[in-house]
Short mmCIF file of C-alpha atoms and ligand atoms in Angstrom, two decimals:
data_model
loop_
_atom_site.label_atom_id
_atom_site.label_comp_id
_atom_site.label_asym_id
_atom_site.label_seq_id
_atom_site.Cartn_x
_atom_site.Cartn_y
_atom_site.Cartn_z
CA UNK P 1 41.89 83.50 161.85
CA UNK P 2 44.23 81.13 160.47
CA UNK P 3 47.47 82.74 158.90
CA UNK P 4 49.67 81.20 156.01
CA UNK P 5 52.81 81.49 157.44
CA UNK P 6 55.96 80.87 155.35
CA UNK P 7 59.04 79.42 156.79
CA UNK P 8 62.89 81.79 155.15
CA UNK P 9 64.84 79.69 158.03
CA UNK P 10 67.76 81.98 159.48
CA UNK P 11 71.35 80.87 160.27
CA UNK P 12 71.53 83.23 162.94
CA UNK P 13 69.62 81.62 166.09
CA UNK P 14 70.57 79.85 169.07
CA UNK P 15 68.77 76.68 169.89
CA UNK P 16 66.47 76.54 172.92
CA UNK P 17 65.92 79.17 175.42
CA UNK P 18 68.05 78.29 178.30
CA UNK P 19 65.12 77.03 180.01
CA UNK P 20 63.88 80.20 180.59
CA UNK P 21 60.01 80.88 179.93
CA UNK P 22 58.65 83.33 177.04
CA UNK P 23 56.80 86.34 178.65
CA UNK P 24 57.61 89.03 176.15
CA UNK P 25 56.70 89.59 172.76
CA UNK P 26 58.60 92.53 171.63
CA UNK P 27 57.65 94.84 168.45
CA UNK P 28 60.16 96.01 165.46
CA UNK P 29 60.42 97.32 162.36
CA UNK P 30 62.08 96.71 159.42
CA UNK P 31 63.11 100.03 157.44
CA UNK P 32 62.18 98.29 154.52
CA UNK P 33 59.69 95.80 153.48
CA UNK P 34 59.41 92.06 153.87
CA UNK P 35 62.24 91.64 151.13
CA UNK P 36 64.74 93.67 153.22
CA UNK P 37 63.96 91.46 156.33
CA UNK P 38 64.49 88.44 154.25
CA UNK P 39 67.44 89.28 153.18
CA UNK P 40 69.36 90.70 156.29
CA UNK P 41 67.60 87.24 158.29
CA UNK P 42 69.35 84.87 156.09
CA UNK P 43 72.81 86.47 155.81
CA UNK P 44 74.74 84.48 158.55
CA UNK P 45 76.83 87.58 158.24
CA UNK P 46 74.54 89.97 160.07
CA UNK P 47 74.34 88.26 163.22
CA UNK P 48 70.64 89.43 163.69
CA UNK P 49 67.08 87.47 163.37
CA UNK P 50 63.58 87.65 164.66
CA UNK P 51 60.99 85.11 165.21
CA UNK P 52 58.83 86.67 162.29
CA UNK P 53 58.49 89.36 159.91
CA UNK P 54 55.14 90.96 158.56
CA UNK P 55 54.52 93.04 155.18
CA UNK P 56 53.23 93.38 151.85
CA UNK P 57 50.28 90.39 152.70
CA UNK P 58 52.63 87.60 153.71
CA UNK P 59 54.02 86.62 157.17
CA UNK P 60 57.84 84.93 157.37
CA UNK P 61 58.95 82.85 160.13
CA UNK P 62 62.59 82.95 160.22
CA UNK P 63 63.51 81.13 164.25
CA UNK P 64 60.87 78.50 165.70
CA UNK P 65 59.74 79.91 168.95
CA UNK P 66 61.00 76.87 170.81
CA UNK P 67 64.32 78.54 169.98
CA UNK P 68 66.35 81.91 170.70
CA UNK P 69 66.25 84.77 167.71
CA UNK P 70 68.42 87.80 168.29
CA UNK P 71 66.23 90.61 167.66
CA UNK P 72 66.76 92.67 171.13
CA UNK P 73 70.30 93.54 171.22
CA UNK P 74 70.22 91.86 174.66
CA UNK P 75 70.87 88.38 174.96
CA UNK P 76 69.12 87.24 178.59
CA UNK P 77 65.69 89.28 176.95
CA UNK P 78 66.07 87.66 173.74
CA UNK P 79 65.93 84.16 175.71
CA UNK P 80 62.57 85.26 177.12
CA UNK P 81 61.49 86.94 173.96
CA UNK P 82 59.82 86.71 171.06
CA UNK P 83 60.63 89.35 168.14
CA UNK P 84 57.86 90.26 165.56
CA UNK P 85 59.36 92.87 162.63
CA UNK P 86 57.24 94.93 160.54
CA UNK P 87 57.48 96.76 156.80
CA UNK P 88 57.46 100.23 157.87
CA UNK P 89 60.05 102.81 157.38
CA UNK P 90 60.58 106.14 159.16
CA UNK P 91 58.24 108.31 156.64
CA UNK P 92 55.90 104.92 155.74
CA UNK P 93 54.08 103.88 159.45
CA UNK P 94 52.94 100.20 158.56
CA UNK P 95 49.77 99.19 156.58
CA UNK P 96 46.24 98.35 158.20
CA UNK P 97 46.77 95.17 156.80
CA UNK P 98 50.62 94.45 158.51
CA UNK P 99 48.47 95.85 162.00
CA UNK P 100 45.99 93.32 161.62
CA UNK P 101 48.14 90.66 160.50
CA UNK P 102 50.74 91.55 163.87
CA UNK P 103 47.46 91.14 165.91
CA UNK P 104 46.59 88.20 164.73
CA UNK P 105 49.76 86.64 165.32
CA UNK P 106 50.26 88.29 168.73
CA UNK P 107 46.81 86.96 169.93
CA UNK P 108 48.03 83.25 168.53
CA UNK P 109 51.08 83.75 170.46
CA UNK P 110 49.69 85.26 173.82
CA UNK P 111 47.23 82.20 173.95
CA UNK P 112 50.12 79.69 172.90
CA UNK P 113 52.20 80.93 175.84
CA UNK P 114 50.23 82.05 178.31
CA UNK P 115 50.64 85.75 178.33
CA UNK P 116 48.91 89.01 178.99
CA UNK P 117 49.19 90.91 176.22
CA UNK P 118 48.77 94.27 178.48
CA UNK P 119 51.76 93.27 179.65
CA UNK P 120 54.02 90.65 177.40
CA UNK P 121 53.75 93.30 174.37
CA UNK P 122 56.65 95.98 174.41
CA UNK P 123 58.38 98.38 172.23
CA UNK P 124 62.15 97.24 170.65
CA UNK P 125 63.30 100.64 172.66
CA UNK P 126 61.67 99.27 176.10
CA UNK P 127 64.62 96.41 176.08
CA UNK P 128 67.62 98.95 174.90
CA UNK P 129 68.12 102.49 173.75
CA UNK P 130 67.46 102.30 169.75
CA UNK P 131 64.57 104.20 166.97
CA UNK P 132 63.00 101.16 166.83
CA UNK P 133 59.79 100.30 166.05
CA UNK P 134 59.87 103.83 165.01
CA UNK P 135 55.98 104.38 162.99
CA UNK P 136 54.81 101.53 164.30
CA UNK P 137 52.14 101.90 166.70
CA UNK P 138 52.85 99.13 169.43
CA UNK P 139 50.32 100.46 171.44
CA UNK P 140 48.04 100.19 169.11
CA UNK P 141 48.65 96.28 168.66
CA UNK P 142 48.82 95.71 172.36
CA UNK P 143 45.64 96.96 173.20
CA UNK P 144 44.22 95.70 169.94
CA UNK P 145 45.29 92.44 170.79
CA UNK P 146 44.13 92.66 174.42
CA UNK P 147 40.25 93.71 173.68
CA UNK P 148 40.43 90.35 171.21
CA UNK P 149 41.67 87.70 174.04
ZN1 LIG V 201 63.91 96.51 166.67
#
């Protein structure tokens, strides 16, 4: 499956990874929708990114993979990371179609790097304490995405 992915470049990204290899792919979500993401992504002001950010249909890329996002509140795991966000809030858990499209784009990734999704998927609160990814069901994409490698 081929996704249209559209670039919203972010300010806030380090370039490179420190030569260190990407083995995680680590799961968020917004509290909002896609527009939310957009908008905290390109502030230079709020210090935060992720690679991508699925919702409403469309898929943003906001850091190229090649390079560092800070999505994990940790530096040394966002150098090994990659950070997926999706529209979901606390009372809305994230569409079938935002699931699907996270799959795909995990499965892409997993193949593109190497990984095992079993283990190179993980929850935002795996990496540090936090309510994120809240209603979205990580598990769910990670074994999704496994039975599909
Ligand atoms: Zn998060």
């Amino acid at each position: 499956m081929t996704q249209n992915v559209i670039w919203k470049t972010s300010p806030n990204r380090t370039v490179g990874r420190g030569g260190v290899a990407v083995d995680r792919i680590v799961i968020h979500y917004i509290v909002g929708n896609l527009a939310a993401c957009d908008a905290t992504f390109l502030n230079p002001d709020s210090q935060v990114s992720a690679h991508y950010g699925i919702g409403e249909g469309r898929i943003h890329q906001y850091v190229s993979v090649h390079n560092t996002a800070w999505h994990s509140g940790n530096f040394g795991f966002n150098q090994r990371s990659i950070g997926i966000e999706h529209s979901a809030t606390p009372e809305r858990p994230p569409t079938t179609q935002t699931l699907n499209m996270s799959i795909a784009r995990c499965l892409t990734l997993c193949r593109q790097f190497n990984l095992n999704p079993l283990t190179a998927i993980v929850p935002h609160d795996s990496v540090v304490p936090t309510a994120c990814p809240g209603t979205v069901d990580w598990e769910y994409i990670r074994d999704r995405t496994a039975a599909q490698m």
